Coordinates of C-alpha atoms in Angstrom, one line a residue:
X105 CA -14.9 -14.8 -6.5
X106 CA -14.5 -11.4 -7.8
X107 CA -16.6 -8.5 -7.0
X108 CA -16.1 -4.9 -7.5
X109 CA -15.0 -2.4 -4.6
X110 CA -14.4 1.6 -5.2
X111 CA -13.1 1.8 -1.5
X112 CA -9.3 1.6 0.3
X113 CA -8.5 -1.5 0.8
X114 CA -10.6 -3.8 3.0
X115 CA -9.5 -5.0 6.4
X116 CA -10.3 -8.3 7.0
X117 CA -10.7 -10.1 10.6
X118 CA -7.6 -9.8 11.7
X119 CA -7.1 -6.8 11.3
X120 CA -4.6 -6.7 9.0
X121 CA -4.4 -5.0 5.8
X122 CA -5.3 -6.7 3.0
X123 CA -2.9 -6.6 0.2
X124 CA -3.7 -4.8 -3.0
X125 CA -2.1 -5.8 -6.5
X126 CA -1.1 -3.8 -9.0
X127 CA -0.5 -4.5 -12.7
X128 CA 2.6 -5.4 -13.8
X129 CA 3.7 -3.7 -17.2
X130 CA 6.9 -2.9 -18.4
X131 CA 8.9 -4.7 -15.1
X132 CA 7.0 -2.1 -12.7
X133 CA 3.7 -2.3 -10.7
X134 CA 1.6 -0.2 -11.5
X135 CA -2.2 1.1 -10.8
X136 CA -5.1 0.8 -13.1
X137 CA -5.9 4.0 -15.6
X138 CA -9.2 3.6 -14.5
X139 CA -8.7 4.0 -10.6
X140 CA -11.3 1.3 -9.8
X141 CA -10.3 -2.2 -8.2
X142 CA -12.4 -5.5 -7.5
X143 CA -12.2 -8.0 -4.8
X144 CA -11.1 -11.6 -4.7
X145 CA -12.4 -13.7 -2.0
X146 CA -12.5 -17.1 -0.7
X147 CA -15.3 -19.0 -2.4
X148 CA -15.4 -21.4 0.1
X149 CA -15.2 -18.9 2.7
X150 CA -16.5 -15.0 1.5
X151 CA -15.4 -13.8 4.8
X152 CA -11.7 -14.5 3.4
X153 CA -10.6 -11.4 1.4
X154 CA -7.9 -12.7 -0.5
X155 CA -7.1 -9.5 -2.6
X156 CA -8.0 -6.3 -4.4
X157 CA -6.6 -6.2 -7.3
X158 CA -7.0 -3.1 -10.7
X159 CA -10.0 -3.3 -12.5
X160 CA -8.5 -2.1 -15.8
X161 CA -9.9 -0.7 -19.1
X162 CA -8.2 0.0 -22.4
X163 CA -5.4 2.3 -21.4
X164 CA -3.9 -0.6 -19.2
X165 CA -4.1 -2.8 -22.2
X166 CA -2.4 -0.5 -24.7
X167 CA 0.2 0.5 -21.8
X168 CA 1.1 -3.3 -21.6
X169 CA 1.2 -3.8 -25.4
X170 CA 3.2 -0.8 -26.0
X171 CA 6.0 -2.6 -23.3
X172 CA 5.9 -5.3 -24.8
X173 CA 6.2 -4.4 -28.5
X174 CA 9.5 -2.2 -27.0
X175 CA 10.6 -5.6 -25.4
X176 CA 10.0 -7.7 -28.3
X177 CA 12.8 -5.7 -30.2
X178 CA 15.7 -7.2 -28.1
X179 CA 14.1 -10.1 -26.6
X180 CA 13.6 -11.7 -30.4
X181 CA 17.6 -11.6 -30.8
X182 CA 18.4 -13.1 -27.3
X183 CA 19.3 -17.2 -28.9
X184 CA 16.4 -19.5 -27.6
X185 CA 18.9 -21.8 -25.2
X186 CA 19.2 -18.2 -23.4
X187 CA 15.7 -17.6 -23.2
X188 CA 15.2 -21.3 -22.2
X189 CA 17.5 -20.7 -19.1
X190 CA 15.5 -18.0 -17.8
X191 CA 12.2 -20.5 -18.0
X192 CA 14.4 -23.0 -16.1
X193 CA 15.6 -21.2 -13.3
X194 CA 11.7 -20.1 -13.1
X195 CA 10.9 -23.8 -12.7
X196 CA 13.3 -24.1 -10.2
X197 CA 11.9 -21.0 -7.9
X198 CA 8.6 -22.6 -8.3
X199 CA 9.5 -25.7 -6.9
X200 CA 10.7 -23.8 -4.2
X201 CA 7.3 -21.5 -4.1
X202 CA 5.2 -24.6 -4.5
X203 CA 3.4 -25.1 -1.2
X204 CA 3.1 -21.4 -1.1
X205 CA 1.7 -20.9 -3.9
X206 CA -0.6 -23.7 -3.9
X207 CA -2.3 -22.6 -0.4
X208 CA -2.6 -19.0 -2.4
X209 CA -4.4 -21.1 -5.2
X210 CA -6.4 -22.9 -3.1
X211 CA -8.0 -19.5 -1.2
X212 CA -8.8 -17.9 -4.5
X213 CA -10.4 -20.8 -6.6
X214 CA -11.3 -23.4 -3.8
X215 CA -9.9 -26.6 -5.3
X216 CA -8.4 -29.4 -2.4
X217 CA -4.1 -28.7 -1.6
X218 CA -3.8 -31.8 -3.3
X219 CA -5.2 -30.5 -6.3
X220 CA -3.6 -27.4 -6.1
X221 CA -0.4 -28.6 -5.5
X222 CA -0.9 -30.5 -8.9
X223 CA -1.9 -27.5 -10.4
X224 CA 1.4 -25.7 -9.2
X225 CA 3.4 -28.7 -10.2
X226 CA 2.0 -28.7 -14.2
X227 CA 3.3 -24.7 -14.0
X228 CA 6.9 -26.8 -13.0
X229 CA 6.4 -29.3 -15.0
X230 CA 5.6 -27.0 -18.2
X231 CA 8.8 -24.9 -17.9
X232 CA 10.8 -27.9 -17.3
X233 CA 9.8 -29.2 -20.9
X234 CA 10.0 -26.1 -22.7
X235 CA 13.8 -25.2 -21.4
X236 CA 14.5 -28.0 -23.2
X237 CA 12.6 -26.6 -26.3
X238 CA 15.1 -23.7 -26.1
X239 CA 17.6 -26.1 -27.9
X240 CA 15.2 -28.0 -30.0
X241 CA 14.2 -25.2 -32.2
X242 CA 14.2 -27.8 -35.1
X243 CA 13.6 -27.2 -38.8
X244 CA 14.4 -29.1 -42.0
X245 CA 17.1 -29.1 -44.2
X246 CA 16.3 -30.4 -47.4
X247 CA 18.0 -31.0 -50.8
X248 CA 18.0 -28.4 -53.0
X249 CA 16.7 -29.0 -57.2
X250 CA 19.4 -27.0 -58.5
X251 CA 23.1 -27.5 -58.2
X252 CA 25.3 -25.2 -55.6
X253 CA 22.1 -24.2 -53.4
X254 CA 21.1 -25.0 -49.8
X255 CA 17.9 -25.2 -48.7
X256 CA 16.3 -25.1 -45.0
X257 CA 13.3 -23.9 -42.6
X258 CA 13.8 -21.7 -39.4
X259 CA 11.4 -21.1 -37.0
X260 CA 11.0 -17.3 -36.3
X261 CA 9.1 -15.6 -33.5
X262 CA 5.3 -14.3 -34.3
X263 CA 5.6 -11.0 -31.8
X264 CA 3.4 -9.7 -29.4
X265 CA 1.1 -12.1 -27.8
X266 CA -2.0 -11.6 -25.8
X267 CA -3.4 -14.7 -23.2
X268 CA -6.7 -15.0 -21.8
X269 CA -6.5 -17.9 -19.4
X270 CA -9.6 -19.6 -17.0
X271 CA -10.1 -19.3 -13.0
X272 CA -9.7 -23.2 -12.9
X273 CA -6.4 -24.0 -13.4
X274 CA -5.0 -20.4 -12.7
X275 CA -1.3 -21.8 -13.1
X276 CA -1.0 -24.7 -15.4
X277 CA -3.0 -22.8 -18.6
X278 CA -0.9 -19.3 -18.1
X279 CA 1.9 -21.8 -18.2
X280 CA 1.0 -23.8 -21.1
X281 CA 0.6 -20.3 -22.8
X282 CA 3.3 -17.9 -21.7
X283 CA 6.4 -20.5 -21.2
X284 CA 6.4 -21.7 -25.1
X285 CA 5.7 -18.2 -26.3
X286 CA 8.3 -16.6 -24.4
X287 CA 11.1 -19.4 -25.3
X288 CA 9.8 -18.7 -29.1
X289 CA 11.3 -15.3 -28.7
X290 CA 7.9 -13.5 -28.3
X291 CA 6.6 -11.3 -25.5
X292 CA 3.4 -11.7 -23.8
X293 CA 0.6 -9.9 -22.5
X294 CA -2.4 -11.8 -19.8
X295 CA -5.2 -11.1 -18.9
X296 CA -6.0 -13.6 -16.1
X297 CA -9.7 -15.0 -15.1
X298 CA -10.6 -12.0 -12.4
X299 CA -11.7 -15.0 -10.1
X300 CA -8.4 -16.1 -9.7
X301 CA -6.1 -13.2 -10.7
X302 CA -3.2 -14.2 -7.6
X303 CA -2.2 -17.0 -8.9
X304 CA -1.4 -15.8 -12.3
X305 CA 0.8 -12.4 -10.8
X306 CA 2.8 -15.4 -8.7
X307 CA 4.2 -17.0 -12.4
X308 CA 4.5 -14.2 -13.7
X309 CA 6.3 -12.9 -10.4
X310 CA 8.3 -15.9 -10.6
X311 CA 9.6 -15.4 -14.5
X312 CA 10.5 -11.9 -13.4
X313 CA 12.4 -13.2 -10.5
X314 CA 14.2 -15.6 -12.9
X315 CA 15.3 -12.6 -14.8
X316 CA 13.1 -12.0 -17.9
X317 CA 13.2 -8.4 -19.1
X318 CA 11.0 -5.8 -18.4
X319 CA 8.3 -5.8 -20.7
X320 CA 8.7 -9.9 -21.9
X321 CA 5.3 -10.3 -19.7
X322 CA 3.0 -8.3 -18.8
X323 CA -0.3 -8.5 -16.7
X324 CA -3.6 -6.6 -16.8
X325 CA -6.4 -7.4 -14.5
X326 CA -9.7 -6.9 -15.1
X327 CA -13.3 -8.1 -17.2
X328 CA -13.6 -9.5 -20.1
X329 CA -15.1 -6.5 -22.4
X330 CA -12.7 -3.8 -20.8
X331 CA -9.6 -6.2 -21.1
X332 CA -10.0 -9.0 -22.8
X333 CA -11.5 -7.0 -26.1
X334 CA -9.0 -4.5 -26.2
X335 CA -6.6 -6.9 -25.7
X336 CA -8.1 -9.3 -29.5
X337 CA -8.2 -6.1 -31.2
X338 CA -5.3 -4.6 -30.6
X339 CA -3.7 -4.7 -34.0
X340 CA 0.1 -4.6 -32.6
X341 CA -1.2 -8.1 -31.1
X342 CA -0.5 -10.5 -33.9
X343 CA -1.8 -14.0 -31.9
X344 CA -4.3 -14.4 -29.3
X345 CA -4.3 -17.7 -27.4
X346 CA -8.0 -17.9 -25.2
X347 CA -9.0 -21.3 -23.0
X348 CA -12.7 -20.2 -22.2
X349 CA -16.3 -21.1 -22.9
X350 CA -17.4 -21.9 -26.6
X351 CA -19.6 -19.0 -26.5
X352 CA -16.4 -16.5 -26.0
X353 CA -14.5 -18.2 -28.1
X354 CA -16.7 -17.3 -31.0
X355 CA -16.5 -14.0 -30.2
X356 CA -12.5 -14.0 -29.9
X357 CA -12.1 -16.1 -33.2
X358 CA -14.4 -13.4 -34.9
X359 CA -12.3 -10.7 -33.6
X360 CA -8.7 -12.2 -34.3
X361 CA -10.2 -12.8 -37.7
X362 CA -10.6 -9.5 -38.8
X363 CA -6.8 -8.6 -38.8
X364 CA -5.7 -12.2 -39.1
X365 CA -4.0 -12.8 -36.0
X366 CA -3.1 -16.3 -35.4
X367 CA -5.9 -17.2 -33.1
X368 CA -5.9 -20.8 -30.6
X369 CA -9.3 -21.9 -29.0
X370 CA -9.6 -24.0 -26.1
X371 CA -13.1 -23.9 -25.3
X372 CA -15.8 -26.5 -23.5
X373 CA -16.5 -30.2 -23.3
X374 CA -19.0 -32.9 -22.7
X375 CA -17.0 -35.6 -22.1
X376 CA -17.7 -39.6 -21.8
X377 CA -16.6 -42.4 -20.5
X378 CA -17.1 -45.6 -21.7
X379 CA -17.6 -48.7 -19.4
X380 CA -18.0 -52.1 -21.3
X381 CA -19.5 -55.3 -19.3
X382 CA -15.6 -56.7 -19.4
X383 CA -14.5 -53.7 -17.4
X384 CA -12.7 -53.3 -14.3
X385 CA -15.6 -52.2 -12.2
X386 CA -13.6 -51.0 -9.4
X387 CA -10.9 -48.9 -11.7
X388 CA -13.9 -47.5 -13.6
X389 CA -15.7 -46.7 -10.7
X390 CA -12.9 -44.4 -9.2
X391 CA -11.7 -43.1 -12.4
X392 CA -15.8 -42.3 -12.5
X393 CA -15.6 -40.4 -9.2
X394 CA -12.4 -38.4 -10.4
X395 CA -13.2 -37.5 -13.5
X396 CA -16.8 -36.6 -12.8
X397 CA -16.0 -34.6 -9.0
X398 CA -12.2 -33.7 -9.5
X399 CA -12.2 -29.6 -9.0
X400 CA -15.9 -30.0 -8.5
X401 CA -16.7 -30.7 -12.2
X402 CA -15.1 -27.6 -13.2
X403 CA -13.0 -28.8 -16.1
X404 CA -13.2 -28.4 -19.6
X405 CA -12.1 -32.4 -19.6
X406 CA -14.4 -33.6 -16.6
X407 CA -16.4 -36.6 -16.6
X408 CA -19.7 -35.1 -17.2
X409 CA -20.9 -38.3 -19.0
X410 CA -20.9 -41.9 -17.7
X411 CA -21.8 -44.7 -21.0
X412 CA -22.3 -48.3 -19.2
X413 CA -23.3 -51.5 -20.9
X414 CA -26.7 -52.9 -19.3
X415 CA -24.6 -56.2 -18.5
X416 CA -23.0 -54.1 -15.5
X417 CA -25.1 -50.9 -15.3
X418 CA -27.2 -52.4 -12.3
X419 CA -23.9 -52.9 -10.4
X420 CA -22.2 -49.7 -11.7
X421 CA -24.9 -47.4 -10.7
X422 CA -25.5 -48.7 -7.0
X423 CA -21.6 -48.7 -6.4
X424 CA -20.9 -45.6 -8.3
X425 CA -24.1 -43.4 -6.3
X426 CA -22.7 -44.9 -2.8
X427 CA -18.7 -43.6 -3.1
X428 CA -20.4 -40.0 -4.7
X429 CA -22.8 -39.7 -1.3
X430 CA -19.7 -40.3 1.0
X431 CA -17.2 -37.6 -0.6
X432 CA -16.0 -35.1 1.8
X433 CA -17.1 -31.6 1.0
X434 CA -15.8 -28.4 2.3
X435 CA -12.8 -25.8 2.5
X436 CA -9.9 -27.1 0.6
X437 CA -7.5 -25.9 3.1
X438 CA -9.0 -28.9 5.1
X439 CA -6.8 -31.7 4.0
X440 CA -9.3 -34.1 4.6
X441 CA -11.9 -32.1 2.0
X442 CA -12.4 -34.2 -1.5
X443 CA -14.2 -31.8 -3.2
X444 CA -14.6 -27.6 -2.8
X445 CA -17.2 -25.1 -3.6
X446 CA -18.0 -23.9 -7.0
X447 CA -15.7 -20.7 -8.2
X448 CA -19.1 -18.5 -7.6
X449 CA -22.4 -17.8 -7.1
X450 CA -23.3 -17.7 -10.5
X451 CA -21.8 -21.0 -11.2
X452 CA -23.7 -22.6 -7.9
X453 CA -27.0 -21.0 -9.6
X454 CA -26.0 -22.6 -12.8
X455 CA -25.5 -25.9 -11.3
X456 CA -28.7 -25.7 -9.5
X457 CA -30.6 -24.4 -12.7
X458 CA -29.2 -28.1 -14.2
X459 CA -30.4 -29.9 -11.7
X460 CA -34.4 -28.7 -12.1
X461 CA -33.5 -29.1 -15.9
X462 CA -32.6 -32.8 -15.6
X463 CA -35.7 -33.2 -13.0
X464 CA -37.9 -31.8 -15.7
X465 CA -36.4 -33.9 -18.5
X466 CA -37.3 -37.2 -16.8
X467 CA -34.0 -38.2 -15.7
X468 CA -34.0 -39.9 -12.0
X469 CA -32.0 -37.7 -9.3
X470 CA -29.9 -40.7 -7.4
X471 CA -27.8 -38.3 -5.3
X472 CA -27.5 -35.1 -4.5
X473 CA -29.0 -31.7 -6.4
X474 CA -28.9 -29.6 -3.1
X475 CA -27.0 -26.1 -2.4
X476 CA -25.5 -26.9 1.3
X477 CA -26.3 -24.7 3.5
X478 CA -25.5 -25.8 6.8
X479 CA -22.7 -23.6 9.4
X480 CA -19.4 -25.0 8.1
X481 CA -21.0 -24.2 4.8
X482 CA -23.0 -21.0 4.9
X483 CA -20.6 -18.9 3.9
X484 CA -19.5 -20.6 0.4
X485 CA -20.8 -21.8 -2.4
X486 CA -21.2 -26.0 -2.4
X487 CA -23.2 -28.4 -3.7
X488 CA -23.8 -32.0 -3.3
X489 CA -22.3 -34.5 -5.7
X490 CA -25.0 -34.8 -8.5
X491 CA -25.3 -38.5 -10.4
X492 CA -28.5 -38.9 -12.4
X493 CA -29.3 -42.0 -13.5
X494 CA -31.2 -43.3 -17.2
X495 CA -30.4 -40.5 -18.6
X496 CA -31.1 -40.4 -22.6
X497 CA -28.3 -38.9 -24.3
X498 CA -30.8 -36.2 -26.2
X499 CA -31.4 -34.7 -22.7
X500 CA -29.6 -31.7 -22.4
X501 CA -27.7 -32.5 -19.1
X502 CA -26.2 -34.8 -21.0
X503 CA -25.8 -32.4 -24.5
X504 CA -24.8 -29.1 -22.4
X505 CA -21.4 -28.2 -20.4
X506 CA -22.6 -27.4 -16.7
X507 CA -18.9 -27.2 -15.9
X508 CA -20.0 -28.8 -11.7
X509 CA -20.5 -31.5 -10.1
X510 CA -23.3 -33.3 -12.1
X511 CA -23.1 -36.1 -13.6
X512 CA -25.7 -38.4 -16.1
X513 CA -25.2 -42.2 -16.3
X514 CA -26.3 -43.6 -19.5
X515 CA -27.2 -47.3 -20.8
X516 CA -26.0 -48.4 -23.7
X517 CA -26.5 -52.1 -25.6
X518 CA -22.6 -52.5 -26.8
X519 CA -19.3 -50.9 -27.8
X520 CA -21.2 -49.1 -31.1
X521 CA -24.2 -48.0 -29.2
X522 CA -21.8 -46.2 -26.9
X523 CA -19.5 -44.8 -29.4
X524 CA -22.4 -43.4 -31.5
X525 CA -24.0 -42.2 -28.1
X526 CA -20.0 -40.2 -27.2
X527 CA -20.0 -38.3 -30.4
X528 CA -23.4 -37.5 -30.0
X529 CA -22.5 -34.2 -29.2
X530 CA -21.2 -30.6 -30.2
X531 CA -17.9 -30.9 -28.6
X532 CA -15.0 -33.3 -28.6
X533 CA -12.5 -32.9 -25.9
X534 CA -11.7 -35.7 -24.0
X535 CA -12.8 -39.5 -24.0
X536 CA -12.4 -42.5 -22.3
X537 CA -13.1 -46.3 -22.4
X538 CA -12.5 -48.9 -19.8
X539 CA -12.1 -52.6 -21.4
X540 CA -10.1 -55.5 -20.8
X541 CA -10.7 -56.4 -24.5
X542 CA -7.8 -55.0 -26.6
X543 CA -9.6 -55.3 -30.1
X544 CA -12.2 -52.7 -28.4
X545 CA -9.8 -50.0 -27.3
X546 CA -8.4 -50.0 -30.6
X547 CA -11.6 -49.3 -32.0
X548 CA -12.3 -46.8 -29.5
X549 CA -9.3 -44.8 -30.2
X550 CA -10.2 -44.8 -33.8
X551 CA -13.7 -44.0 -33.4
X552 CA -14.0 -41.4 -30.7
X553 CA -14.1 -37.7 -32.2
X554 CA -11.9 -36.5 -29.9
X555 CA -8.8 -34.8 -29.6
X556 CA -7.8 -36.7 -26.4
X557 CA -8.7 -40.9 -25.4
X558 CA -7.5 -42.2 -22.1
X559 CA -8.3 -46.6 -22.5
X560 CA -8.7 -47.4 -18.4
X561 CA -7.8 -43.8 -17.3
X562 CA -10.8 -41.1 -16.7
X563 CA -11.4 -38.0 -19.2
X564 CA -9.2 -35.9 -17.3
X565 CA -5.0 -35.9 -16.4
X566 CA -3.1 -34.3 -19.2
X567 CA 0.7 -34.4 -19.5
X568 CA 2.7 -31.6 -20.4
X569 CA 4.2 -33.1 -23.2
X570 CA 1.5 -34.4 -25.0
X571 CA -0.7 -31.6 -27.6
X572 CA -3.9 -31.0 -25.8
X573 CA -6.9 -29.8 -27.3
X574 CA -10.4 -31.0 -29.0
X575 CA -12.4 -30.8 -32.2
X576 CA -15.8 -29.6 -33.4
X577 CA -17.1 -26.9 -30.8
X578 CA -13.9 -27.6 -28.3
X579 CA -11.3 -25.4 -30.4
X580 CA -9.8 -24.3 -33.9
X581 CA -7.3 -26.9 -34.4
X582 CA -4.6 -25.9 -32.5
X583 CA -3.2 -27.7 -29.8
X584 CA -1.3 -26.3 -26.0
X585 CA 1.2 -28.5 -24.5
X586 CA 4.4 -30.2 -26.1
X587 CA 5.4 -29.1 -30.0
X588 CA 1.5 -28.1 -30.7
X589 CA 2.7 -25.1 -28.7
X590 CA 5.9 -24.9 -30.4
X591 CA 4.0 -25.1 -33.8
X592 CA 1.5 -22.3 -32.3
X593 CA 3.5 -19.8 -31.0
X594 CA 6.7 -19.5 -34.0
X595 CA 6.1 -19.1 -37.9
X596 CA 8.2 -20.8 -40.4
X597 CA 10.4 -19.3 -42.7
X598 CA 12.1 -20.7 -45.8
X599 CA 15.9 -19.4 -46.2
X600 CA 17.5 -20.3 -49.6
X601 CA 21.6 -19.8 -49.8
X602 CA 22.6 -19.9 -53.9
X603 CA 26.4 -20.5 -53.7
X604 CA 26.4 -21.1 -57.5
X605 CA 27.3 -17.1 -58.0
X606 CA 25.2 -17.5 -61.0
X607 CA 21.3 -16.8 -61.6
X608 CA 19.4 -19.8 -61.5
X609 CA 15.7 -20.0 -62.2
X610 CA 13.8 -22.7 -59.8
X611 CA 10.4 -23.4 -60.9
X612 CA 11.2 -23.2 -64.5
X613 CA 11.2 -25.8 -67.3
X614 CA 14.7 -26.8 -68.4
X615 CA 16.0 -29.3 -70.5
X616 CA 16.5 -32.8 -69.4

């Protein structure tokens, strides 16, 4: 939860002084231009001042660029196994950091330790793969069509690169974005979500730490129209990487566009899952309840849509709607909690506003729909675990990313009723279909518009190595994770070696 303070730093029950954090530009810490900081607190406990960090404005952004474009001069020449090290030894600090850094992550964004610990892992994870990258820099070598010539394709780093990353996954999507870019041989600048702002200063403390140059990355805290918009426009920034809403990501695609900078959108979902009469009620019910409440909904891949076949939809329903009523809310430093607050208060009104909406609609509350307010409660922001039930898949709880707990169980007749019903929407993120009938997962994965299908698994649980991303209104094509990444974050250039020591003309007629 960020909100704006103009003060010294707070004190906060203890006592003790609560830390403020500077950005980081060109290897040093360093205060805002502007002067002005914002809080981050606990949103599971506003009492808990986790941070102030710089609320920053356009002079911090063109401070960071101007570092990195400096850095970019040398860093571009260091070979990419070299760069790659540096990435590794970060992976091993983090491992090292994990707990740490996970209880840090926890405080600022509310998610469960063992969610956080995930979270903290995918960061490892992440700069595990690409260290490998840093000596997989393939291109093709082809054959030439004239005599005494070599021909071949290098990859060759873009430049500067700027990063706007979310508040739910605070260490896993800066990772995804700044580990591939920097092993490319580009240097970086992030502006992280201002909800969660700590967790992304502890990577990128980390990649210092592991001994990347001053100026490789560099951080810049802050909103979205005084950082975030300075940062698209800049034109020394020649590729902008933003996982957000599909309403921000308009604007950020419009803006790259105008001085074509390579531009990757990751932006919302609606996803489904599928559950066919043959299923494995019990597998689908859990992967249900952890796709649908995982980080409390808050996921661009979540489970926000349940598709089950009227042969099991009975059972389904009255199984699914007892586990949701008996999930554990509260503080995610609890290790007993199984689901945490929402990152705000304007995310708890929004989940609230969709609950009326669905009432209105005509879909049938089951469980849930209320703001908690009880002592352990009071000072966060939770809500119940939401299921409505008969949902038609016109409503717009089931049409509209509500990114919280809420989720609409819809009949379907068969395999094609619930495959028209899945891309019955404007995104296409993830998918899922639980069958014991092979025939039907093949179709599924054929069928489903989306750029990710789990068969037996739930919507969400992405591995590093795999491209991640969607189609329609979930992105622009491009894909984070794995060689999408790769592909992203270098440009291709052909090299041609004549060793003929004569002119010859390619592309020119010439007799057979």
């Amino acid at each position: 939860m960020a909100t704006d303070t103009v003060a010294s730093p707070a004190m906060i029950g203890t006592g003790t002084r609560t830390r403020v954090y500077k950005n980081f530009i060109d290897g040093e810490w360093v205060e805002s231009a502007t002067g002005e900081t914002f809080e981050n607190r606990n949103p599971a406990d506003t009492r808990d001042l986790v941070g102030i960090f710089q609320k920053s404005g356009k002079a911090d952004v063109d401070a960071a660029v101007e570092a990195a474009r400096r850095a970019f001069a040398q860093w571009r020449l260091v070979p990419a196994p070299r760069r790659a090290e540096i990435v590794f030894r970060a992976a091993e600090m983090l491992l090292e950091r994990k707990e740490e850094f996970a209880r840090d992550m926890t405080r600022e964004m509310g998610k469960v330790l063992k969610e956080t610990r995930g979270d903290v892992q995918e960061a490892i994870d992440t700069a595990y793969y690409f260290a490998g990258e840093g000596r997989r820099m393939f291109g093709p070598t082809t054959p030439s069509e004239l005599p005494n010539k070599f021909a071949m394709a290098v990859r060759t780093p873009i430049g500067l690169c700027g990063m706007i990353t979310p508040w739910n996954f605070p260490m896993a999507i800066p990772s995804w974005k700044l580990l591939p870019a920097i092993v490319c041989g580009n240097t970086c600048v992030i502006k992280p979500a201002q909800d969660t702002p700590l967790s992304t200063f502890n990577l990128v403390r980390t990649l210092s730490d592991a001994g990347l140059p001053r100026g490789g990355v560099n951080i810049v805290t802050g909103f979205g129209p005084q950082v975030g918009g300075p940062l698209t426009e800049h034109p020394e920034v020649r590729a902008i990487s933003l996982t957000g809403s599909t309403a921000v990501g308009r604007i950020v695609g419009t803006s790259a566009a105008k001085s074509f900078k390579h531009c990757s959108l990751e932006l919302g979902g609606k996803n489904p899952m599928i559950v066919l009469d043959d299923a494995n009620l019990e597998l689908a019910i859990e992967g249900g309840l952890w796709g649908g409440f995982g980080t409390t909904g808050q996921r661009c891949t979540a489970t926000s849509r349940i598709i089950v076949q009227k042969g099991v939809y009975a059972e389904f329903v009255e199984r699914y709607v007892g586990r949701a009523k008996k999930l554990r809310i509260g503080n995610g430093l609890d290790e007993t909690t199984e689901m945490g607050p929402a990152i705000n208060e304007s995310q708890l009104k929004t989940d609230a506003s969709y609950v009326e909406i669905g009432k209105s609609e005509g879909a049938k509350l089951k469980c849930g729909g209320n703001v908690l307010d009880h002592e352990e409660s009071q000072h966060g922001y939770f809500m119940e675990p939401t299921v409505f039930v008969d949902v038609d898949p016109k409503m717009r709880i089931a049409q509209e990313e509500i990114f919280g707990p809420v989720v609409s169980i819809i009949p379907c007749e068969d395999l094609e009723d619930a495959i028209a019903i899945a891309n019955g929407i404007e995104y296409g993120l993830s998918s899922a279909l639980y069958t014991k009938d092979i025939n039907k997962a093949f179709v599924a994965m054929r069928d489903l518009h989306a750029g990710i299908t789990y068969i037996n698994a739930p919507t969400i649980g992405a591995e590093v190595h795999l491209p991640f991303g969607g189609v329609k209104a979930t992105g622009n094509g491009h894909r984070e994770g794995g060689m999408g990444a790769i592909d992203f974050y270098s440009e291709w250039k052909a090299v041609y070696v004549d060793y003929s020591d004569r002119l010859q003309k390619a592309q020119i007629d010439r007799a057979e």
